[in-house]
Amino acid sequence: MSSTTETAHAPSGHAHDAHHWHEDPEAHLAHHFDTPQQQFDSGKLGIWLFLVTEILFFSGLFCAYTIYRSYHPEVFVYASKFLDTNMGFINTLVLIFSSLTAAWAVRNAQLNQKKALVINIVLTVACACAFMCIKYVEYSHKAHWGLLPGDAYTFNAPGVESPVTQDHPDPTVGMSRPDNIHIFFGIYFFMTGLHGFHVLAGIIVWLWLLKRAMKGEFNAKYFGPIDYAALYWHIVDLIWIYLFPLLYLIH
Amino acid sequence: MSSTTATHAPPQAGVNYLNARRGLLSWVFTLDHKRIGIMYLVGVMGAFLLGGVFALKLRTELLTVGKTIMDADTYNQAFTLHGAVMVFLFIIPGIPAALGNFCLPLMLGAKDVAFPRLNLMSFHLWMFGAIFFVIVLLTGGLDTGWTFYTPYSTTTTTSVIWAVMGAFILGFSSIFTGLNFIVTIHKMRPPGMTFFKMPLFLWGLYATALIQILATPVLGITLLLLAIERAFKLGIFDATLGGDPVLFQHFFWFYSHPAVYIMILPAFAVISELIAVHSRKEIFGYKFIGLSSVAIAVIGFVVWGHHMFVSGQSQMASIVFSFLTFFVAIPSAIKVFNWLATLYKGSIRINTPMLYALGFIWLFTIGGVTGLFLSTMSTDVHLHDTYFVVAHFHYVMVAGTLWGFLGGLHHWWPKITGKMYHDGVGMFASITAFIGFNLTFFPQFIMGTRGMPRRYYDYLEEFQFLHVLSTVGAYVLAVGLFMVLFLLIHSLMKGKKAPDNPWGAASLEWQTATPPITENFHETPKAGNPYAVYDFEYDPQTGDYKRVAFSDATH
Amino acid sequence: MLNSLLALAQQPRIAPTEGDFWFPPQASSFASKIDSDYYFIYWVSAFFVLVIAGVLVLFTLKYHSKKNPKAERTSTHNTPLELAWSILPGIVLLYMFVLGFEGYTDLRTPPSNAVNVDVTAQKWAWTFTYPNGVVHDELHVEKDQPIQLTLSSVDVLHSFWVAAFRTKMDAVPGRYTKLWFTPTMTGEFWAQCTEYCGTNHSNMRAKVVVHEPGGLAKWLAVEGDPHGGGRTPAQAGEKIYKIQGCAACHTLDGSKLTGPSFKGLFGRQEQMLDGSTITADENYIRESILNPQAKIVSGYGPVSAMPTFQGRVKDNDIAALIAFLRTVK
Ligand code: HEA
Ligand code: HEA
Ligand code: CUA
Ligand SMILES: [Cu+2]
């Protein structure tokens, strides 16, 4: 414990371990690592493993998606028509752009470009916030139409007289309305909700890194955290890139 | 690194990781893996005691037909909480998080795990998850069985959501421990230690960590789905809303079958160390033992459907799952035979850790081979959900994992605490537990086959005799375990001071002071053959073993 | 003497009172195959367990540190040996798989002449519907006649197991599962529920009676129809009360199980969950049976644990139940 607490992964620049005086102070070496390289490699392996667990976490939902889609294909085709493809598309662009700025930020850190680093982090956060705002608009439309899960599910989408029956064609989408469409919306809210939660977590991480970047903590010898955060951000982006066609673009 | 040691203050006599700092906060917020290991140790032992109290309640109720001490609902809660506490709070974190945390960096000659903060967070998450279970106890209990099968779990009125969220949090604790261990093993081995020169304990923890990382996220999402299903009625598992209750079972066992290997691999890992050190022999078949752990971890992922032969899953699926299940038995067999070969022509020391290790080999084999009755489809249709299954899994989890845990605890106890315990009492306790254990669980094989279903509060008259045996056995077992507890407490207070290397082991954790200093080693030690026990000679003066040679690994 | 012994042997009995040390009696056509699979694994296991025990004891005695203070440095690996003890058990294991595969295929392939009986599981009772429409809480079958059970559940998972027949299958809400067997022994056996289903899981049993060939029709005629056999409506109602599983939740003696007791129910003022009071008359009882969620008795909410019996009880059954409830004072 003793000296450990203050020095391991010390987030602020001044708490170097005294006995590493001969090491480069810019490298932020925690006391239990021998070299900055070892520290960086460990972090990198760690974040990759973490991303593997993230993918597995979502993979459970993708399995559920696949299974229910094969049980009730008509439900998925029908219900997906209630999603707003335009907004989904814009969100896809926004996220892809933010992935670019995140990758750029890593480069900036490696090249000691403090100002560009700060700008790129700000852009990334801005995109993430834009994504969440658009999601909010989408969700509120769904809520308005009574598509939320559970007791809130009332289904009163526009143009649909209720009760709509099997043989009563639904004017909005031009096909008869199958049973159990709440399952689609359940899966939709769960998957996008969990993804949104990851975006929120990303925003928090980026804000924290922004603060550190403004203090000038990152440099060519110490840019691990930016690198790890960017990797995480790419995964969040990647998951969305799967979610978008799977949920919005079903034919 | 060794160059930096020059700037260290000279080692102060008598200062070690235990007394370097004092006060509760110096423990709760420590980043020292050894202290975190100890906190886990105390935590899991508390959980074990709690689970054991539930077990004794169960056994007491089953002493007689009809009501003995509680009503049916209380019984159902008792076995659920017994199973859930034992599995999620005790046995999964047991060996890796408590003993593993303590030993892993020491065995690597490292100062700490790769991510000390994450390690501390794992422990805090464990505490947090445990608190959720306490909340469950206080808010109406839980009566779903530890398996949380739907639709029962989505309709019962007990605190399912609290329990599920508790297990969810514990899952993350487990994931982070696994992640930490993998990175540490990959990146922090000392010079000279290749993968094939690591102690087998590390191979076991490595394989365990792989499963923790690859399976636990799926449990996480399953539990989340269950909680959300229950709270919002998504309709995913609810047949009346168009969902499929059997899907939950697939999700659940996709984690929980690999989880049984999370429980047993670390125990295998402990036994490999114990057998080698206490028979004064180099381990036999190092590569086969190490790689078989990884094989078990990998094959363990594709057999989950053997829990579902009568669930209504397709026949084809059952056949494939049964076929694959038999392949996990082979790497387990390899280990058993290699341990026996290690004993051959050794100089076998019969002491407390070794008694647990020998008991493990035999009892685990019984547990393992009874698994074969269950993976054979025709017999499993008869035996599924009977006491035969209960007996099977207690043989592997109690006589397997618990024995491995206790053996390891007695083995590393001197290093952890700096104190010796009374070996005679230790052996007596171990033998008492051994007898009690067999008396408790062997009759259950008979009743299961004869027609006694599990999770039964009440039973037919004809099973009475066997239940009485089982209940008596449980009390004998409890006496043995309480002896262990008192032995260890006594050792803490009155135990003789332990030498640095009381067993003459060659792995690195024994090559530092007892108890170790906060930074583990004054200098990064040089790694040789972790099983070169013949490099050490007993010094009757100090009761310690002294190095007389240095052998590099030959595997 | 011999005759009376024979008569004793033919007495219906609740299995298992015989069988061998491990098993209940073999009362279905699969039993001998499954038992022999079991014994194959058993003897293989016994062999390994005993050999391992022997080696452990032998080595600890022979190489005890007192006797053998210095360990000999034997070789640390031996690839042929290790391959041998990986592959040889592997072959035995494959053979086990094949045994299990054969047995399982058999267990899951009903012959074409199997008679179908529908089985409905609910907390905590089994209901059997025979091909001629008779509904009962006991399963009656004939020796040597293959039977197929089509299982379904109205609430949670249950599982149908007759140990003497060595076969079992889960009843899953929302789908039908199947199970078949050919009884080979007359007598009475227990079907037990082996999938945990809540409070009375351990008492969710049904009697299985195997008649001599030709005996089933007689039983169906006398016992099978609750309204037949010269029963009054109230007697018929009592029978339905047992058959349909009402007894699992409603007692007649005033004690409370999952549902309120029927004692003195008819004509009583009942307090509802929403605060209103209602007289338990014919209409209310009818509604309680067909639509339990409509009016929930206070203290049993928020959702009624009672499943609907819509489609499972006929009008004359309800009439008989009401007639019976009038008599439960
Ligand atoms: C530590 C935990 C642990 C371990 C290691 C195992 C190991 C094994 N288990 Fe077990 N199992 C559980 C814990 C464990 N199990 C639990 C908790 C349940 C019940 C869950 C619940 O429903 O609540 C369960 C249930 C369970 C079932 C489902 C039963 C049912 O519900 O119907 C099956 C079926 O295949 C099974 C099989 C096996 C097999 C084949 C092994 C194999 O890995 C065993 C391999 C080992 C050996 C075989 C012994 C050593 C070998 C030799 C000495 C060689 C010679 C042998 C021969 C060639 C015969 N187990
Ligand atoms: C690690 C896992 C584990 C352990 C150790 C145990 C230990 C025991 N179990 Fe349990 N058991 C399960 C996991 C475990 N069990 C699971 C998963 C189920 C299924 C639940 C379900 O169906 O949902 C189950 C179910 C189960 C049943 C079946 C209930 C039923 O189906 O109706 C029974 C019945 O006999 C039983 C008995 C026992 C007994 C007597 C012990 C004894 O070994 C307990 C002895 C322990 C003590 C008496 C405590 C003493 C402790 C101390 C003194 C603390 C000091 C610490 C140290 C010495 C380190 N268990
Ligand atoms: Cu029905 Cu258990
Ligand atoms: Cu399994």
PDB file of N, CA, C and O in Angstrom, chain B residues 508-550:
ATOM      1  N   LEU B 508       8.625 -19.152  -7.041  1.00  0.00           N
ATOM      2  CA  LEU B 508       9.190 -17.899  -6.545  1.00  0.00           C
ATOM      3  C   LEU B 508       8.553 -17.356  -5.285  1.00  0.00           C
ATOM      4  O   LEU B 508       9.204 -16.647  -4.532  1.00  0.00           O
ATOM      5  N   GLU B 509       7.250 -17.665  -5.065  1.00  0.00           N
ATOM      6  CA  GLU B 509       6.623 -17.046  -3.892  1.00  0.00           C
ATOM      7  C   GLU B 509       7.319 -17.458  -2.606  1.00  0.00           C
ATOM      8  O   GLU B 509       7.237 -16.764  -1.597  1.00  0.00           O
ATOM      9  N   TRP B 510       8.016 -18.585  -2.633  1.00  0.00           N
ATOM     10  CA  TRP B 510       8.707 -19.036  -1.417  1.00  0.00           C
ATOM     11  C   TRP B 510      10.104 -18.462  -1.307  1.00  0.00           C
ATOM     12  O   TRP B 510      10.791 -18.683  -0.310  1.00  0.00           O
ATOM     13  N   GLN B 511      10.548 -17.752  -2.339  1.00  0.00           N
ATOM     14  CA  GLN B 511      11.920 -17.241  -2.320  1.00  0.00           C
ATOM     15  C   GLN B 511      11.992 -15.817  -1.780  1.00  0.00           C
ATOM     16  O   GLN B 511      12.983 -15.128  -1.967  1.00  0.00           O
ATOM     17  N   THR B 512      10.952 -15.356  -1.133  1.00  0.00           N
ATOM     18  CA  THR B 512      11.007 -14.038  -0.511  1.00  0.00           C
ATOM     19  C   THR B 512      10.691 -14.204   0.972  1.00  0.00           C
ATOM     20  O   THR B 512      10.438 -15.314   1.441  1.00  0.00           O
ATOM     21  N   ALA B 513      10.710 -13.081   1.668  1.00  0.00           N
ATOM     22  CA  ALA B 513      10.507 -13.153   3.108  1.00  0.00           C
ATOM     23  C   ALA B 513       9.113 -13.664   3.437  1.00  0.00           C
ATOM     24  O   ALA B 513       8.193 -13.569   2.652  1.00  0.00           O
ATOM     25  N   THR B 514       8.948 -14.204   4.624  1.00  0.00           N
ATOM     26  CA  THR B 514       7.638 -14.605   5.130  1.00  0.00           C
ATOM     27  C   THR B 514       7.317 -13.757   6.338  1.00  0.00           C
ATOM     28  O   THR B 514       8.099 -13.759   7.290  1.00  0.00           O
ATOM     29  N   PRO B 515       6.220 -13.019   6.368  1.00  0.00           N
ATOM     30  CA  PRO B 515       5.390 -12.669   5.209  1.00  0.00           C
ATOM     31  C   PRO B 515       6.159 -11.717   4.298  1.00  0.00           C
ATOM     32  O   PRO B 515       7.071 -11.039   4.759  1.00  0.00           O
ATOM     33  N   PRO B 516       5.777 -11.620   3.038  1.00  0.00           N
ATOM     34  CA  PRO B 516       6.531 -10.806   2.094  1.00  0.00           C
ATOM     35  C   PRO B 516       6.466  -9.317   2.441  1.00  0.00           C
ATOM     36  O   PRO B 516       5.562  -8.888   3.153  1.00  0.00           O
ATOM     37  N   ILE B 517       7.418  -8.561   1.900  1.00  0.00           N
ATOM     38  CA  ILE B 517       7.347  -7.113   2.056  1.00  0.00           C
ATOM     39  C   ILE B 517       6.327  -6.567   1.049  1.00  0.00           C
ATOM     40  O   ILE B 517       5.893  -7.271   0.149  1.00  0.00           O
ATOM     41  N   THR B 518       5.986  -5.297   1.211  1.00  0.00           N
ATOM     42  CA  THR B 518       4.950  -4.734   0.361  1.00  0.00           C
ATOM     43  C   THR B 518       5.274  -4.876  -1.123  1.00  0.00           C
ATOM     44  O   THR B 518       4.420  -5.182  -1.923  1.00  0.00           O
ATOM     45  N   GLU B 519       6.541  -4.676  -1.460  1.00  0.00           N
ATOM     46  CA  GLU B 519       6.909  -4.746  -2.872  1.00  0.00           C
ATOM     47  C   GLU B 519       7.293  -6.162  -3.289  1.00  0.00           C
ATOM     48  O   GLU B 519       7.860  -6.370  -4.365  1.00  0.00           O
ATOM     49  N   ASN B 520       7.027  -7.122  -2.455  1.00  0.00           N
ATOM     50  CA  ASN B 520       7.236  -8.549  -2.727  1.00  0.00           C
ATOM     51  C   ASN B 520       8.676  -8.999  -2.658  1.00  0.00           C
ATOM     52  O   ASN B 520       9.025  -9.883  -1.902  1.00  0.00           O
ATOM     53  N   PHE B 521       9.540  -8.392  -3.496  1.00  0.00           N
ATOM     54  CA  PHE B 521      10.934  -8.830  -3.525  1.00  0.00           C
ATOM     55  C   PHE B 521      11.821  -7.596  -3.431  1.00  0.00           C
ATOM     56  O   PHE B 521      11.457  -6.535  -3.912  1.00  0.00           O
ATOM     57  N   HIS B 522      12.991  -7.772  -2.829  1.00  0.00           N
ATOM     58  CA  HIS B 522      13.938  -6.664  -2.853  1.00  0.00           C
ATOM     59  C   HIS B 522      14.566  -6.542  -4.225  1.00  0.00           C
ATOM     60  O   HIS B 522      14.900  -5.478  -4.681  1.00  0.00           O
ATOM     61  N   GLU B 523      14.727  -7.669  -4.867  1.00  0.00           N
ATOM     62  CA  GLU B 523      15.293  -7.674  -6.212  1.00  0.00           C
ATOM     63  C   GLU B 523      14.481  -8.631  -7.039  1.00  0.00           C
ATOM     64  O   GLU B 523      14.060  -9.670  -6.533  1.00  0.00           O
ATOM     65  N   THR B 524      14.322  -8.325  -8.312  1.00  0.00           N
ATOM     66  CA  THR B 524      13.582  -9.277  -9.142  1.00  0.00           C
ATOM     67  C   THR B 524      14.302 -10.615  -9.108  1.00  0.00           C
ATOM     68  O   THR B 524      15.481 -10.695  -9.438  1.00  0.00           O
ATOM     69  N   PRO B 525      13.625 -11.667  -8.675  1.00  0.00           N
ATOM     70  CA  PRO B 525      14.316 -12.950  -8.557  1.00  0.00           C
ATOM     71  C   PRO B 525      14.533 -13.572  -9.922  1.00  0.00           C
ATOM     72  O   PRO B 525      13.858 -13.247 -10.888  1.00  0.00           O
ATOM     73  N   LYS B 526      15.472 -14.465  -9.954  1.00  0.00           N
ATOM     74  CA  LYS B 526      15.742 -15.164 -11.203  1.00  0.00           C
ATOM     75  C   LYS B 526      14.876 -16.408 -11.217  1.00  0.00           C
ATOM     76  O   LYS B 526      14.820 -17.166 -10.260  1.00  0.00           O
ATOM     77  N   ALA B 527      14.165 -16.602 -12.325  1.00  0.00           N
ATOM     78  CA  ALA B 527      13.252 -17.736 -12.380  1.00  0.00           C
ATOM     79  C   ALA B 527      13.963 -18.956 -12.924  1.00  0.00           C
ATOM     80  O   ALA B 527      14.560 -18.911 -13.992  1.00  0.00           O
ATOM     81  N   GLY B 528      13.876 -20.042 -12.172  1.00  0.00           N
ATOM     82  CA  GLY B 528      14.422 -21.300 -12.657  1.00  0.00           C
ATOM     83  C   GLY B 528      13.284 -22.276 -12.869  1.00  0.00           C
ATOM     84  O   GLY B 528      12.167 -21.878 -13.167  1.00  0.00           O
ATOM     85  N   ASN B 529      13.576 -23.545 -12.690  1.00  0.00           N
ATOM     86  CA  ASN B 529      12.546 -24.557 -12.785  1.00  0.00           C
ATOM     87  C   ASN B 529      11.661 -24.490 -11.537  1.00  0.00           C
ATOM     88  O   ASN B 529      12.152 -24.681 -10.433  1.00  0.00           O
ATOM     89  N   PRO B 530      10.369 -24.190 -11.694  1.00  0.00           N
ATOM     90  CA  PRO B 530       9.537 -24.021 -10.496  1.00  0.00           C
ATOM     91  C   PRO B 530       9.339 -25.320  -9.721  1.00  0.00           C
ATOM     92  O   PRO B 530       8.785 -25.298  -8.627  1.00  0.00           O
ATOM     93  N   TYR B 531       9.736 -26.445 -10.309  1.00  0.00           N
ATOM     94  CA  TYR B 531       9.534 -27.712  -9.602  1.00  0.00           C
ATOM     95  C   TYR B 531      10.846 -28.369  -9.174  1.00  0.00           C
ATOM     96  O   TYR B 531      10.859 -29.541  -8.828  1.00  0.00           O
ATOM     97  N   ALA B 532      11.943 -27.591  -9.204  1.00  0.00           N
ATOM     98  CA  ALA B 532      13.224 -28.176  -8.827  1.00  0.00           C
ATOM     99  C   ALA B 532      13.338 -28.237  -7.309  1.00  0.00           C
ATOM    100  O   ALA B 532      14.177 -27.565  -6.699  1.00  0.00           O
ATOM    101  N   VAL B 533      12.485 -29.040  -6.691  1.00  0.00           N
ATOM    102  CA  VAL B 533      12.487 -29.104  -5.218  1.00  0.00           C
ATOM    103  C   VAL B 533      13.789 -29.679  -4.702  1.00  0.00           C
ATOM    104  O   VAL B 533      14.176 -29.445  -3.564  1.00  0.00           O
ATOM    105  N   TYR B 534      14.495 -30.434  -5.557  1.00  0.00           N
ATOM    106  CA  TYR B 534      15.759 -31.032  -5.125  1.00  0.00           C
ATOM    107  C   TYR B 534      16.875 -29.998  -4.992  1.00  0.00           C
ATOM    108  O   TYR B 534      17.963 -30.321  -4.551  1.00  0.00           O
ATOM    109  N   ASP B 535      16.614 -28.757  -5.408  1.00  0.00           N
ATOM    110  CA  ASP B 535      17.603 -27.703  -5.206  1.00  0.00           C
ATOM    111  C   ASP B 535      17.631 -27.218  -3.762  1.00  0.00           C
ATOM    112  O   ASP B 535      18.413 -26.342  -3.420  1.00  0.00           O
ATOM    113  N   PHE B 536      16.721 -27.757  -2.948  1.00  0.00           N
ATOM    114  CA  PHE B 536      16.584 -27.226  -1.591  1.00  0.00           C
ATOM    115  C   PHE B 536      16.888 -28.307  -0.560  1.00  0.00           C
ATOM    116  O   PHE B 536      16.538 -29.464  -0.759  1.00  0.00           O
ATOM    117  N   GLU B 537      17.535 -27.879   0.517  1.00  0.00           N
ATOM    118  CA  GLU B 537      17.806 -28.839   1.564  1.00  0.00           C
ATOM    119  C   GLU B 537      17.301 -28.324   2.903  1.00  0.00           C
ATOM    120  O   GLU B 537      17.368 -27.138   3.191  1.00  0.00           O
ATOM    121  N   TYR B 538      16.799 -29.271   3.674  1.00  0.00           N
ATOM    122  CA  TYR B 538      16.194 -28.912   4.951  1.00  0.00           C
ATOM    123  C   TYR B 538      17.270 -28.527   5.953  1.00  0.00           C
ATOM    124  O   TYR B 538      18.304 -29.180   6.054  1.00  0.00           O
ATOM    125  N   ASP B 539      16.999 -27.454   6.655  1.00  0.00           N
ATOM    126  CA  ASP B 539      17.932 -27.026   7.688  1.00  0.00           C
ATOM    127  C   ASP B 539      17.238 -27.185   9.036  1.00  0.00           C
ATOM    128  O   ASP B 539      16.390 -26.371   9.395  1.00  0.00           O
ATOM    129  N   PRO B 540      17.572 -28.230   9.773  1.00  0.00           N
ATOM    130  CA  PRO B 540      16.823 -28.509  11.008  1.00  0.00           C
ATOM    131  C   PRO B 540      16.956 -27.388  12.035  1.00  0.00           C
ATOM    132  O   PRO B 540      16.096 -27.228  12.890  1.00  0.00           O
ATOM    133  N   GLN B 541      18.017 -26.610  11.939  1.00  0.00           N
ATOM    134  CA  GLN B 541      18.221 -25.508  12.882  1.00  0.00           C
ATOM    135  C   GLN B 541      17.082 -24.493  12.822  1.00  0.00           C
ATOM    136  O   GLN B 541      16.512 -24.122  13.831  1.00  0.00           O
ATOM    137  N   THR B 542      16.761 -24.076  11.598  1.00  0.00           N
ATOM    138  CA  THR B 542      15.772 -23.013  11.427  1.00  0.00           C
ATOM    139  C   THR B 542      14.417 -23.567  11.015  1.00  0.00           C
ATOM    140  O   THR B 542      13.439 -22.835  10.983  1.00  0.00           O
ATOM    141  N   GLY B 543      14.365 -24.844  10.672  1.00  0.00           N
ATOM    142  CA  GLY B 543      13.115 -25.407  10.163  1.00  0.00           C
ATOM    143  C   GLY B 543      12.836 -24.921   8.755  1.00  0.00           C
ATOM    144  O   GLY B 543      11.740 -25.062   8.236  1.00  0.00           O
ATOM    145  N   ASP B 544      13.847 -24.326   8.151  1.00  0.00           N
ATOM    146  CA  ASP B 544      13.644 -23.737   6.831  1.00  0.00           C
ATOM    147  C   ASP B 544      14.399 -24.560   5.792  1.00  0.00           C
ATOM    148  O   ASP B 544      15.279 -25.347   6.124  1.00  0.00           O
ATOM    149  N   TYR B 545      14.014 -24.387   4.543  1.00  0.00           N
ATOM    150  CA  TYR B 545      14.769 -25.028   3.468  1.00  0.00           C
ATOM    151  C   TYR B 545      15.718 -24.020   2.858  1.00  0.00           C
ATOM    152  O   TYR B 545      15.342 -22.864   2.639  1.00  0.00           O
ATOM    153  N   LYS B 546      16.929 -24.464   2.563  1.00  0.00           N
ATOM    154  CA  LYS B 546      17.921 -23.556   1.979  1.00  0.00           C
ATOM    155  C   LYS B 546      18.264 -24.029   0.574  1.00  0.00           C
ATOM    156  O   LYS B 546      18.380 -25.220   0.310  1.00  0.00           O
ATOM    157  N   ARG B 547      18.435 -23.060  -0.286  1.00  0.00           N
ATOM    158  CA  ARG B 547      18.801 -23.398  -1.659  1.00  0.00           C
ATOM    159  C   ARG B 547      20.235 -23.918  -1.702  1.00  0.00           C
ATOM    160  O   ARG B 547      21.137 -23.310  -1.139  1.00  0.00           O
ATOM    161  N   VAL B 548      20.448 -25.058  -2.386  1.00  0.00           N
ATOM    162  CA  VAL B 548      21.805 -25.575  -2.509  1.00  0.00           C
ATOM    163  C   VAL B 548      22.237 -25.655  -3.966  1.00  0.00           C
ATOM    164  O   VAL B 548      23.393 -25.922  -4.260  1.00  0.00           O
ATOM    165  N   ALA B 549      21.314 -25.443  -4.876  1.00  0.00           N
ATOM    166  CA  ALA B 549      21.673 -25.497  -6.298  1.00  0.00           C
ATOM    167  C   ALA B 549      20.642 -24.667  -7.056  1.00  0.00           C
ATOM    168  O   ALA B 549      19.653 -24.221  -6.479  1.00  0.00           O
ATOM    169  N   PHE B 550      20.890 -24.449  -8.315  1.00  0.00           N
ATOM    170  CA  PHE B 550      19.911 -23.722  -9.116  1.00  0.00           C
ATOM    171  C   PHE B 550      19.717 -24.446 -10.436  1.00  0.00           C
ATOM    172  O   PHE B 550      20.629 -24.545 -11.244  1.00  0.00           O
TER     173      PHE B 550
END
